mmCIF file of C-alpha atoms and ligand atoms in Angstrom:
data_model
loop_
_atom_site.group_PDB
_atom_site.id
_atom_site.type_symbol
_atom_site.label_atom_id
_atom_site.label_comp_id
_atom_site.label_asym_id
_atom_site.label_seq_id
_atom_site.Cartn_x
_atom_site.Cartn_y
_atom_site.Cartn_z
ATOM 1 C CA MET A 1 -140.793 167.090 -110.382
ATOM 2 C CA THR A 2 -139.144 168.165 -107.151
ATOM 3 C CA ALA A 3 -136.851 171.171 -106.984
ATOM 4 C CA SER A 4 -134.107 169.252 -105.207
ATOM 5 C CA ALA A 5 -134.059 166.204 -107.526
ATOM 6 C CA GLU A 6 -130.547 165.303 -108.672
ATOM 7 C CA LEU A 7 -130.688 165.452 -112.437
ATOM 8 C CA GLU A 8 -128.057 164.995 -115.080
ATOM 9 C CA ILE A 9 -127.880 168.348 -116.862
ATOM 10 C CA PHE A 10 -126.149 168.534 -120.236
ATOM 11 C CA LEU A 11 -125.075 171.773 -121.876
ATOM 12 C CA VAL A 12 -124.588 171.451 -125.633
ATOM 13 C CA ALA A 13 -121.354 173.158 -126.757
ATOM 14 C CA LEU A 14 -120.176 174.425 -130.112
ATOM 15 C CA PRO A 15 -117.708 171.743 -131.246
ATOM 16 C CA GLY A 16 -114.191 172.877 -130.324
ATOM 17 C CA LEU A 17 -115.290 175.155 -127.466
ATOM 18 C CA GLU A 18 -116.226 172.522 -124.839
ATOM 19 C CA SER A 19 -113.404 173.355 -122.439
ATOM 20 C CA VAL A 20 -114.065 177.118 -122.597
ATOM 21 C CA LEU A 21 -117.731 176.409 -121.847
ATOM 22 C CA CYS A 22 -116.721 174.145 -118.950
ATOM 23 C CA ASP A 23 -114.721 177.033 -117.430
ATOM 24 C CA GLU A 24 -117.760 179.282 -117.662
ATOM 25 C CA VAL A 25 -120.020 176.692 -116.009
ATOM 26 C CA ARG A 26 -117.542 176.241 -113.157
ATOM 27 C CA GLU A 27 -117.163 179.988 -112.698
ATOM 28 C CA ARG A 28 -120.947 180.437 -112.462
ATOM 29 C CA GLY A 29 -120.914 178.114 -109.473
ATOM 30 C CA PHE A 30 -122.446 174.921 -110.891
ATOM 31 C CA ALA A 31 -121.231 171.766 -109.166
ATOM 32 C CA SER A 32 -118.306 169.810 -110.668
ATOM 33 C CA PRO A 33 -118.931 170.281 -114.416
ATOM 34 C CA ARG A 34 -117.254 167.735 -116.703
ATOM 35 C CA ILE A 35 -116.382 167.877 -120.396
ATOM 36 C CA VAL A 36 -118.065 165.080 -122.374
ATOM 37 C CA PRO A 37 -118.361 164.581 -126.152
ATOM 38 C CA GLY A 38 -120.501 167.425 -127.492
ATOM 39 C CA GLY A 39 -120.713 169.468 -124.316
ATOM 40 C CA VAL A 40 -120.490 169.813 -120.590
ATOM 41 C CA THR A 41 -122.418 167.905 -117.947
ATOM 42 C CA PHE A 42 -123.107 168.435 -114.257
ATOM 43 C CA ARG A 43 -125.685 167.321 -111.701
ATOM 44 C CA GLY A 44 -128.274 169.519 -110.099
ATOM 45 C CA GLY A 45 -131.938 170.255 -109.561
ATOM 46 C CA TRP A 46 -134.487 172.086 -111.714
ATOM 47 C CA PRO A 47 -133.486 175.508 -110.306
ATOM 48 C CA ASP A 48 -129.985 174.785 -111.687
ATOM 49 C CA VAL A 49 -131.557 174.077 -115.078
ATOM 50 C CA TRP A 50 -133.387 177.404 -114.991
ATOM 51 C CA ARG A 51 -130.289 179.287 -113.822
ATOM 52 C CA ALA A 52 -128.065 177.655 -116.475
ATOM 53 C CA ASN A 53 -130.484 178.779 -119.201
ATOM 54 C CA LEU A 54 -130.561 182.287 -117.759
ATOM 55 C CA GLU A 55 -126.864 182.815 -117.025
ATOM 56 C CA ILE A 56 -124.619 180.651 -119.217
ATOM 57 C CA ARG A 57 -123.497 182.628 -122.265
ATOM 58 C CA GLY A 58 -121.737 179.852 -124.186
ATOM 59 C CA ALA A 59 -124.148 176.878 -124.251
ATOM 60 C CA SER A 60 -126.301 176.218 -127.318
ATOM 61 C CA LYS A 61 -128.939 174.333 -125.300
ATOM 62 C CA VAL A 62 -129.592 172.880 -121.849
ATOM 63 C CA LEU A 63 -130.834 169.290 -121.940
ATOM 64 C CA VAL A 64 -132.120 167.477 -118.854
ATOM 65 C CA ARG A 65 -132.070 163.715 -118.535
ATOM 66 C CA ILE A 66 -135.345 162.495 -117.075
ATOM 67 C CA GLY A 67 -134.845 158.724 -117.136
ATOM 68 C CA ALA A 68 -133.874 155.618 -119.068
ATOM 69 C CA ILE A 69 -135.466 152.297 -120.002
ATOM 70 C CA ARG A 70 -133.921 149.152 -121.439
ATOM 71 C CA VAL A 71 -135.557 148.350 -124.808
ATOM 72 C CA LEU A 72 -134.876 145.318 -126.980
ATOM 73 C CA HIS A 73 -137.753 145.651 -129.451
ATOM 74 C CA LEU A 74 -140.578 147.982 -130.399
ATOM 75 C CA ALA A 75 -143.309 146.171 -128.431
ATOM 76 C CA GLN A 76 -141.187 146.486 -125.297
ATOM 77 C CA LEU A 77 -140.547 150.159 -126.036
ATOM 78 C CA ASP A 78 -144.285 150.662 -126.390
ATOM 79 C CA LYS A 79 -144.993 148.959 -123.048
ATOM 80 C CA ARG A 80 -142.197 150.633 -121.082
ATOM 81 C CA ALA A 81 -142.802 154.081 -122.568
ATOM 82 C CA ARG A 82 -146.431 153.773 -121.412
ATOM 83 C CA ARG A 83 -145.274 153.090 -117.858
ATOM 84 C CA PHE A 84 -142.724 155.922 -117.826
ATOM 85 C CA PRO A 85 -143.633 158.657 -115.275
ATOM 86 C CA TRP A 86 -144.155 161.422 -117.861
ATOM 87 C CA ALA A 87 -146.476 163.383 -115.565
ATOM 88 C CA GLU A 88 -143.578 164.129 -113.204
ATOM 89 C CA THR A 89 -142.136 166.434 -115.871
ATOM 90 C CA LEU A 90 -144.702 167.070 -118.597
ATOM 91 C CA ARG A 91 -148.083 168.786 -118.556
ATOM 92 C CA ARG A 92 -151.052 167.289 -120.346
ATOM 93 C CA ASP A 93 -152.024 170.702 -121.801
ATOM 94 C CA VAL A 94 -148.624 171.456 -123.417
ATOM 95 C CA PRO A 95 -147.932 170.113 -126.929
ATOM 96 C CA LEU A 96 -144.606 168.407 -127.523
ATOM 97 C CA ARG A 97 -142.626 166.618 -130.187
ATOM 98 C CA VAL A 98 -140.435 163.546 -129.979
ATOM 99 C CA ASP A 99 -137.005 163.296 -131.538
ATOM 100 C CA VAL A 100 -135.289 159.863 -131.600
ATOM 101 C CA THR A 101 -131.799 158.704 -132.514
ATOM 102 C CA CYS A 102 -130.753 155.016 -132.565
ATOM 103 C CA ARG A 103 -127.204 153.658 -132.332
ATOM 104 C CA LYS A 104 -125.847 150.154 -131.925
ATOM 105 C CA SER A 105 -129.281 148.873 -130.869
ATOM 106 C CA ARG A 106 -131.733 146.220 -131.928
ATOM 107 C CA ILE A 107 -134.243 149.018 -132.454
ATOM 108 C CA TYR A 108 -132.763 150.817 -135.456
ATOM 109 C CA HIS A 109 -135.795 152.549 -136.959
ATOM 110 C CA ALA A 110 -135.914 155.988 -135.327
ATOM 111 C CA GLY A 111 -139.254 156.874 -136.942
ATOM 112 C CA ALA A 112 -140.981 153.755 -135.601
ATOM 113 C CA ALA A 113 -139.500 154.322 -132.142
ATOM 114 C CA ALA A 114 -140.649 157.963 -132.145
ATOM 115 C CA GLN A 115 -144.145 156.859 -133.108
ATOM 116 C CA ARG A 116 -144.294 154.397 -130.124
ATOM 117 C CA ILE A 117 -143.085 157.040 -127.664
ATOM 118 C CA ALA A 118 -145.429 159.706 -129.037
ATOM 119 C CA THR A 119 -148.403 157.346 -128.802
ATOM 120 C CA ALA A 120 -147.485 156.394 -125.229
ATOM 121 C CA ILE A 121 -147.306 160.045 -124.159
ATOM 122 C CA ARG A 122 -150.515 160.981 -125.993
ATOM 123 C CA GLU A 123 -152.526 158.056 -124.637
ATOM 124 C CA GLU A 124 -151.127 157.747 -121.102
ATOM 125 C CA LEU A 125 -150.489 161.411 -120.234
ATOM 126 C CA GLY A 126 -152.953 162.994 -122.648
ATOM 127 C CA ALA A 127 -150.524 165.595 -124.033
ATOM 128 C CA PRO A 128 -150.822 166.493 -127.735
ATOM 129 C CA VAL A 129 -147.854 165.482 -129.897
ATOM 130 C CA THR A 130 -147.281 167.780 -132.900
ATOM 131 C CA PRO A 131 -144.198 168.153 -135.120
ATOM 132 C CA ASP A 132 -143.992 171.957 -134.670
ATOM 133 C CA ALA A 133 -144.280 172.004 -130.839
ATOM 134 C CA GLU A 134 -141.747 174.135 -128.942
ATOM 135 C CA LEU A 135 -141.151 171.449 -126.310
ATOM 136 C CA CYS A 136 -139.007 168.533 -127.456
ATOM 137 C CA ILE A 137 -138.441 165.148 -125.813
ATOM 138 C CA LYS A 138 -135.230 163.602 -127.053
ATOM 139 C CA ALA A 139 -134.879 159.825 -126.911
ATOM 140 C CA ARG A 140 -131.471 158.357 -127.580
ATOM 141 C CA ILE A 141 -131.468 154.602 -128.009
ATOM 142 C CA GLU A 142 -127.912 153.324 -127.665
ATOM 143 C CA ASP A 143 -126.782 149.780 -126.847
ATOM 144 C CA ASP A 144 -130.482 148.914 -126.310
ATOM 145 C CA LEU A 145 -130.840 151.580 -123.620
ATOM 146 C CA GLY A 146 -133.397 154.319 -124.282
ATOM 147 C CA THR A 147 -132.490 157.573 -122.508
ATOM 148 C CA PHE A 148 -135.085 160.345 -122.358
ATOM 149 C CA SER A 149 -134.068 163.992 -122.142
ATOM 150 C CA ILE A 150 -135.989 167.225 -122.312
ATOM 151 C CA ASP A 151 -134.731 170.234 -124.201
ATOM 152 C CA SER A 152 -135.327 172.791 -121.472
ATOM 153 C CA SER A 153 -134.246 175.742 -123.636
ATOM 154 C CA GLY A 154 -136.573 175.605 -126.634
ATOM 155 C CA GLU A 155 -135.075 177.961 -129.204
ATOM 156 C CA LEU A 156 -131.266 177.816 -129.389
ATOM 157 C CA LEU A 157 -129.650 179.906 -126.673
ATOM 158 C CA HIS A 158 -127.744 182.232 -129.011
ATOM 159 C CA LYS A 159 -131.171 183.742 -129.659
ATOM 160 C CA ARG A 160 -131.030 186.149 -126.755
ATOM 161 C CA GLY A 161 -134.009 188.121 -128.091
ATOM 162 C CA HIS A 162 -132.107 191.369 -128.798
ATOM 163 C CA LYS A 163 -130.527 190.831 -132.189
ATOM 164 C CA GLN A 164 -133.445 191.145 -134.571
ATOM 165 C CA ALA A 165 -131.316 192.723 -137.278
ATOM 166 C CA ILE A 166 -128.494 190.597 -138.637
ATOM 167 C CA GLY A 167 -125.955 191.008 -141.424
ATOM 168 C CA LYS A 168 -124.707 188.502 -143.984
ATOM 169 C CA ALA A 169 -122.402 186.411 -141.778
ATOM 170 C CA PRO A 170 -123.367 187.091 -138.177
ATOM 171 C CA MET A 171 -121.447 185.497 -135.361
ATOM 172 C CA ARG A 172 -123.587 183.521 -132.929
ATOM 173 C CA GLU A 173 -123.724 185.190 -129.516
ATOM 174 C CA THR A 174 -122.753 181.907 -127.846
ATOM 175 C CA MET A 175 -119.628 181.659 -129.990
ATOM 176 C CA ALA A 176 -118.770 185.351 -129.531
ATOM 177 C CA ALA A 177 -119.071 184.983 -125.741
ATOM 178 C CA LEU A 178 -116.789 181.923 -125.684
ATOM 179 C CA PHE A 179 -114.187 183.578 -127.931
ATOM 180 C CA LEU A 180 -114.191 186.618 -125.610
ATOM 181 C CA ARG A 181 -113.700 184.274 -122.641
ATOM 182 C CA HIS A 182 -110.954 182.412 -124.485
ATOM 183 C CA CYS A 183 -109.148 185.764 -124.847
ATOM 184 C CA GLY A 184 -109.313 186.237 -121.078
ATOM 185 C CA TYR A 185 -111.947 188.979 -121.326
ATOM 186 C CA ALA A 186 -113.811 189.243 -118.032
ATOM 187 C CA GLY A 187 -115.624 192.572 -118.326
ATOM 188 C CA HIS A 188 -112.898 194.947 -117.153
ATOM 189 C CA GLU A 189 -111.223 196.224 -120.335
ATOM 190 C CA PRO A 190 -112.510 198.039 -123.411
ATOM 191 C CA VAL A 191 -113.349 195.896 -126.441
ATOM 192 C CA LEU A 192 -113.317 197.133 -130.037
ATOM 193 C CA ASP A 193 -114.498 195.390 -133.215
ATOM 194 C CA PRO A 194 -113.507 197.314 -136.361
ATOM 195 C CA MET A 195 -115.655 195.104 -138.663
ATOM 196 C CA CYS A 196 -118.568 194.711 -136.291
ATOM 197 C CA GLY A 197 -121.384 193.683 -138.677
ATOM 198 C CA SER A 198 -124.452 193.410 -136.431
ATOM 199 C CA GLY A 199 -122.370 194.236 -133.328
ATOM 200 C CA THR A 200 -122.266 190.796 -131.707
ATOM 201 C CA PHE A 201 -118.831 190.993 -130.017
ATOM 202 C CA VAL A 202 -119.337 194.561 -128.833
ATOM 203 C CA ILE A 203 -122.796 193.898 -127.386
ATOM 204 C CA GLU A 204 -121.745 190.622 -125.705
ATOM 205 C CA ALA A 205 -118.690 192.332 -124.182
ATOM 206 C CA ALA A 206 -120.806 195.228 -122.887
ATOM 207 C CA GLU A 207 -123.432 192.871 -121.421
ATOM 208 C CA ILE A 208 -120.705 190.936 -119.600
ATOM 209 C CA ALA A 209 -119.282 194.173 -118.159
ATOM 210 C CA VAL A 210 -122.746 195.337 -117.040
ATOM 211 C CA GLY A 211 -123.554 191.914 -115.588
ATOM 212 C CA LEU A 212 -126.693 191.367 -117.665
ATOM 213 C CA HIS A 213 -127.858 187.772 -117.916
ATOM 214 C CA PRO A 214 -127.927 186.539 -121.524
ATOM 215 C CA GLY A 215 -131.372 184.945 -121.058
ATOM 216 C CA ARG A 216 -133.060 187.926 -119.430
ATOM 217 C CA SER A 217 -135.372 188.827 -122.335
ATOM 218 C CA ARG A 218 -136.539 185.523 -123.801
ATOM 219 C CA ARG A 219 -138.765 182.647 -122.913
ATOM 220 C CA PHE A 220 -137.662 179.061 -122.357
ATOM 221 C CA ALA A 221 -139.342 175.703 -122.897
ATOM 222 C CA PHE A 222 -138.950 174.841 -119.176
ATOM 223 C CA GLU A 223 -141.534 177.511 -118.345
ATOM 224 C CA SER A 224 -144.216 175.123 -119.588
ATOM 225 C CA LEU A 225 -143.085 172.019 -117.686
ATOM 226 C CA ALA A 226 -144.833 170.546 -114.642
ATOM 227 C CA GLY A 227 -143.281 171.834 -111.417
ATOM 228 C CA PHE A 228 -142.044 175.086 -112.922
ATOM 229 C CA ASP A 229 -141.919 177.579 -110.065
ATOM 230 C CA ALA A 230 -142.590 181.045 -111.507
ATOM 231 C CA ALA A 231 -141.828 182.802 -108.201
ATOM 232 C CA HIS A 232 -138.444 181.070 -107.888
ATOM 233 C CA TRP A 233 -137.700 181.909 -111.553
ATOM 234 C CA SER A 234 -138.458 185.560 -111.077
ATOM 235 C CA ARG A 235 -136.171 185.638 -108.004
ATOM 236 C CA LEU A 236 -133.356 184.176 -110.142
ATOM 237 C CA GLN A 237 -133.950 186.795 -112.830
ATOM 238 C CA THR A 238 -133.620 189.679 -110.391
ATOM 239 C CA ALA A 239 -130.937 188.178 -108.109
ATOM 240 C CA SER A 240 -128.130 190.471 -109.268
ATOM 241 C CA ALA A 241 -128.294 194.187 -110.052
ATOM 242 C CA PRO A 242 -126.606 195.533 -113.204
ATOM 243 C CA LYS A 243 -123.435 197.611 -112.697
ATOM 244 C CA THR A 244 -122.187 200.632 -114.632
ATOM 245 C CA PRO A 245 -118.999 199.545 -116.411
ATOM 246 C CA VAL A 246 -115.897 201.724 -116.075
ATOM 247 C CA VAL A 247 -114.828 201.016 -119.656
ATOM 248 C CA HIS A 248 -116.490 201.550 -123.038
ATOM 249 C CA PHE A 249 -117.153 199.294 -126.053
ATOM 250 C CA TYR A 250 -116.622 200.242 -129.696
ATOM 251 C CA GLY A 251 -117.805 198.895 -133.019
ATOM 252 C CA SER A 252 -117.202 200.170 -136.515
ATOM 253 C CA ASP A 253 -117.908 198.902 -140.007
ATOM 254 C CA ARG A 254 -117.690 200.475 -143.439
ATOM 255 C CA ASP A 255 -121.298 199.505 -144.096
ATOM 256 C CA ALA A 256 -123.914 202.045 -142.925
ATOM 257 C CA GLY A 257 -126.588 199.324 -142.651
ATOM 258 C CA ALA A 258 -124.374 197.321 -140.289
ATOM 259 C CA ILE A 259 -123.968 200.340 -138.020
ATOM 260 C CA ARG A 260 -127.729 200.945 -137.964
ATOM 261 C CA MET A 261 -128.283 197.276 -137.062
ATOM 262 C CA SER A 262 -125.637 197.343 -134.340
ATOM 263 C CA ARG A 263 -127.152 200.439 -132.736
ATOM 264 C CA ASP A 264 -130.661 198.942 -132.808
ATOM 265 C CA ASN A 265 -129.411 195.643 -131.390
ATOM 266 C CA ALA A 266 -127.466 197.436 -128.625
ATOM 267 C CA ALA A 267 -130.548 199.496 -127.745
ATOM 268 C CA ARG A 268 -132.708 196.367 -127.446
ATOM 269 C CA ALA A 269 -130.001 194.756 -125.279
ATOM 270 C CA GLY A 270 -129.953 197.835 -123.012
ATOM 271 C CA VAL A 271 -126.262 198.653 -123.585
ATOM 272 C CA SER A 272 -126.507 201.810 -125.744
ATOM 273 C CA ASP A 273 -124.939 203.966 -123.006
ATOM 274 C CA PHE A 274 -121.778 201.840 -122.964
ATOM 275 C CA THR A 275 -121.316 201.266 -126.692
ATOM 276 C CA THR A 276 -120.373 203.507 -129.629
ATOM 277 C CA PHE A 277 -120.866 202.408 -133.225
ATOM 278 C CA ARG A 278 -119.339 204.392 -136.075
ATOM 279 C CA LYS A 279 -119.445 204.002 -139.849
ATOM 280 C CA GLN A 280 -115.826 203.942 -140.938
ATOM 281 C CA SER A 281 -113.459 201.706 -142.821
ATOM 282 C CA ILE A 282 -110.351 200.108 -141.400
ATOM 283 C CA SER A 283 -108.078 202.853 -142.737
ATOM 284 C CA GLU A 284 -109.922 205.491 -140.637
ATOM 285 C CA LEU A 285 -109.769 203.475 -137.417
ATOM 286 C CA MET A 286 -108.221 205.312 -134.454
ATOM 287 C CA ARG A 287 -107.311 204.069 -131.008
ATOM 288 C CA PRO A 288 -109.984 205.171 -128.498
ATOM 289 C CA GLU A 289 -109.013 207.431 -125.579
ATOM 290 C CA GLY A 290 -108.454 205.629 -122.293
ATOM 291 C CA PRO A 291 -106.961 202.299 -121.268
ATOM 292 C CA SER A 292 -105.873 199.675 -123.748
ATOM 293 C CA GLY A 293 -107.993 196.590 -124.197
ATOM 294 C CA LEU A 294 -108.968 193.918 -126.710
ATOM 295 C CA VAL A 295 -109.548 194.282 -130.448
ATOM 296 C CA ILE A 296 -111.632 191.314 -131.599
ATOM 297 C CA VAL A 297 -112.621 190.932 -135.219
ATOM 298 C CA ASN A 298 -113.884 188.429 -137.715
ATOM 299 C CA PRO A 299 -113.159 189.884 -141.142
ATOM 300 C CA PRO A 300 -114.867 188.536 -144.275
ATOM 301 C CA TYR A 301 -113.487 185.075 -145.135
ATOM 302 C CA GLY A 302 -114.207 185.113 -148.840
ATOM 303 C CA ASP A 303 -114.541 181.816 -150.626
ATOM 304 C CA ARG A 304 -112.078 179.354 -152.055
ATOM 305 C CA ILE A 305 -112.746 180.146 -155.715
ATOM 306 C CA GLY A 306 -112.700 183.967 -155.544
ATOM 307 C CA ASP A 307 -109.615 186.124 -156.132
ATOM 308 C CA PRO A 308 -107.732 186.124 -152.799
ATOM 309 C CA LYS A 309 -105.897 189.428 -153.487
ATOM 310 C CA PRO A 310 -108.514 191.919 -152.163
ATOM 311 C CA LEU A 311 -108.924 189.902 -148.941
ATOM 312 C CA LEU A 312 -105.177 189.613 -148.446
ATOM 313 C CA ASP A 313 -104.925 193.390 -148.948
ATOM 314 C CA LEU A 314 -107.757 193.990 -146.476
ATOM 315 C CA HIS A 315 -106.010 191.847 -143.831
ATOM 316 C CA ALA A 316 -102.698 193.588 -144.503
ATOM 317 C CA ALA A 317 -104.401 196.987 -144.033
ATOM 318 C CA LEU A 318 -106.065 195.789 -140.815
ATOM 319 C CA GLY A 319 -102.759 194.526 -139.431
ATOM 320 C CA ARG A 320 -100.915 197.712 -140.395
ATOM 321 C CA THR A 321 -103.500 199.975 -138.724
ATOM 322 C CA LEU A 322 -103.469 197.915 -135.538
ATOM 323 C CA ARG A 323 -99.661 197.722 -135.373
ATOM 324 C CA GLU A 324 -99.311 201.462 -135.942
ATOM 325 C CA ARG A 325 -102.148 202.760 -133.744
ATOM 326 C CA PHE A 326 -102.990 200.170 -131.088
ATOM 327 C CA SER A 327 -99.857 199.785 -129.018
ATOM 328 C CA GLY A 328 -100.714 198.045 -125.732
ATOM 329 C CA TRP A 329 -103.937 196.485 -127.080
ATOM 330 C CA ARG A 330 -104.302 192.749 -127.632
ATOM 331 C CA VAL A 331 -105.758 191.470 -130.899
ATOM 332 C CA ALA A 332 -107.998 188.462 -131.504
ATOM 333 C CA LEU A 333 -108.733 187.508 -135.096
ATOM 334 C CA ILE A 334 -111.263 184.876 -136.120
ATOM 335 C CA THR A 335 -110.780 183.420 -139.576
ATOM 336 C CA THR A 336 -111.009 180.231 -141.609
ATOM 337 C CA ASN A 337 -107.820 180.935 -143.444
ATOM 338 C CA ALA A 338 -104.284 180.844 -141.985
ATOM 339 C CA ALA A 339 -102.911 182.785 -144.979
ATOM 340 C CA LEU A 340 -105.302 185.668 -144.224
ATOM 341 C CA ALA A 341 -104.240 185.653 -140.552
ATOM 342 C CA ARG A 342 -100.565 185.754 -141.632
ATOM 343 C CA ALA A 343 -101.274 188.595 -144.061
ATOM 344 C CA THR A 344 -101.989 190.896 -141.097
ATOM 345 C CA GLY A 345 -98.307 190.774 -140.123
ATOM 346 C CA LEU A 346 -99.472 190.741 -136.485
ATOM 347 C CA PRO A 347 -97.435 188.784 -133.901
ATOM 348 C CA LEU A 348 -100.044 185.992 -133.638
ATOM 349 C CA VAL A 349 -99.405 183.006 -131.390
ATOM 350 C CA ALA A 350 -100.426 179.456 -132.411
ATOM 351 C CA PRO A 351 -104.196 179.407 -133.037
ATOM 352 C CA ALA A 352 -106.743 177.677 -130.831
ATOM 353 C CA GLN A 353 -108.390 174.489 -132.094
ATOM 354 C CA PRO A 354 -110.881 174.933 -134.966
ATOM 355 C CA VAL A 355 -114.550 175.601 -134.257
ATOM 356 C CA ALA A 356 -117.368 174.643 -136.628
ATOM 357 C CA HIS A 357 -119.206 177.734 -137.873
ATOM 358 C CA GLY A 358 -121.802 177.677 -140.655
ATOM 359 C CA GLY A 359 -120.238 174.731 -142.489
ATOM 360 C CA LEU A 360 -116.724 176.203 -142.111
ATOM 361 C CA LYS A 361 -113.986 175.744 -139.547
ATOM 362 C CA VAL A 362 -112.891 178.981 -137.921
ATOM 363 C CA ARG A 363 -109.907 179.526 -135.666
ATOM 364 C CA LEU A 364 -109.114 182.139 -133.069
ATOM 365 C CA TYR A 365 -105.697 183.778 -133.500
ATOM 366 C CA GLN A 366 -104.409 186.004 -130.716
ATOM 367 C CA THR A 367 -101.572 188.381 -129.928
ATOM 368 C CA GLY A 368 -100.254 189.593 -126.594
ATOM 369 C CA PRO A 369 -100.249 193.376 -125.967
ATOM 370 C CA LEU A 370 -98.889 194.994 -129.151
ATOM 371 C CA PRO A 371 -95.498 196.726 -128.795
HETATM 372 C C1 LIG B 401 -117.932 188.506 -141.256
HETATM 373 S S1 LIG B 401 -118.623 190.085 -141.085
HETATM 374 C C2 LIG B 401 -118.571 190.381 -139.341
HETATM 375 C C3 LIG B 401 -119.779 189.833 -138.640
HETATM 376 C C4 LIG B 401 -119.906 190.289 -137.207
HETATM 377 N N1 LIG B 401 -118.896 189.689 -136.336
HETATM 378 C C5 LIG B 401 -121.306 189.983 -136.694
HETATM 379 O O1 LIG B 401 -121.436 189.292 -135.689
HETATM 380 O O2 LIG B 401 -122.297 190.411 -137.299
HETATM 381 C C6 LIG B 401 -117.398 191.146 -141.729
HETATM 382 C C7 LIG B 401 -117.736 192.641 -141.725
HETATM 383 O O3 LIG B 401 -116.602 193.365 -142.187
HETATM 384 C C8 LIG B 401 -117.058 194.552 -142.820
HETATM 385 N N2 LIG B 401 -115.954 195.104 -143.636
HETATM 386 C C9 LIG B 401 -115.412 194.594 -144.774
HETATM 387 N N3 LIG B 401 -114.399 195.374 -145.220
HETATM 388 C C10 LIG B 401 -114.274 196.402 -144.338
HETATM 389 C C11 LIG B 401 -113.404 197.537 -144.238
HETATM 390 N N4 LIG B 401 -112.457 197.768 -145.153
HETATM 391 N N5 LIG B 401 -113.552 198.373 -143.193
HETATM 392 C C12 LIG B 401 -114.515 198.146 -142.263
HETATM 393 N N6 LIG B 401 -115.383 197.102 -142.312
HETATM 394 C C13 LIG B 401 -115.262 196.230 -143.336
HETATM 395 C C14 LIG B 401 -118.271 194.086 -143.594
HETATM 396 O O4 LIG B 401 -119.133 195.190 -143.874
HETATM 397 C C15 LIG B 401 -118.882 193.056 -142.634
HETATM 398 O O5 LIG B 401 -119.908 193.641 -141.830
#
């Protein structure tokens, strides 16, 4: 594994947010990123893989393509997988698992294919193959071409390592970061979430303003690959110094437990000095002193069979408070339900395309600065 090797690097996106992720990848200085089904791809070397895992806020995973073989039947897969140069990327002392998908190919039995690949790696390289290993080799057999990729991230990237406490319906950090970006937030204006739950939007916004890398506190699967350069990695981690933001970040929620969680999560993320969390309900919400900024909120969605009246009333109260007290602020509302968005009475423009979230489709509704 050479540091300069040109690899195809694939960032998995939340469906519906590919183009927002592509903007982030471009802005972070990665070469010519392209939107492809399911994510964003660009070419680079292993240091780009490490940096993408460290710096990109919106990707769910970073996959790295390590090669491809043509395979017409299982015996051929067995033979070619044995000859594949696994040792260039994998270490014989690091356990791994193999995950196979088959499409439009003569080999259609993913389990049998996975067994051939696992045996080849175990016998030729000597690495243990176990179903619960952190490191995952993904083989995609499509049109009789077997493409091998490595999941360089390990755990999904929304697991930054700071949010140990979560509420009932937490927003993923990756999704929160992309919604903030979609609203044009770049770290220079205050952000307020009046139904903050575990504090995801507020903490993400503060981290962006401070310039903290999302992957600064966690480990990644690539750290146990052959050719991993720990000295280079530690230089990447310390390449930029945090700044003190000129604006402040606010979260509130009527639930005392949510406020406790938010404060603990903010402390672990190192943004306590720039965030304020307060237990209060929507009706008590006041506009903070200082410049106007962005209110971003994902209120409870409810379910389809429950009585919609209390939720409609809650959205009406939210909209009224914001219209009366937040002149000059922009509002971003994330909801599954257009009727709830309308109930706010806010001057919302046409929503962005839907994004899959926990089995539901959510949409981002936005206003310009409120009159
Ligand atoms: C879908 S959750 C928000 C999740 C949050 N974005 C996160 O990442 O954890 C909705 C939140 O709204 C809060 N909430 C509901 N009614 C409220 C009200 N009237 N005033 C303030 N907060 C309220 C709930 O306590 C809950 O934490």
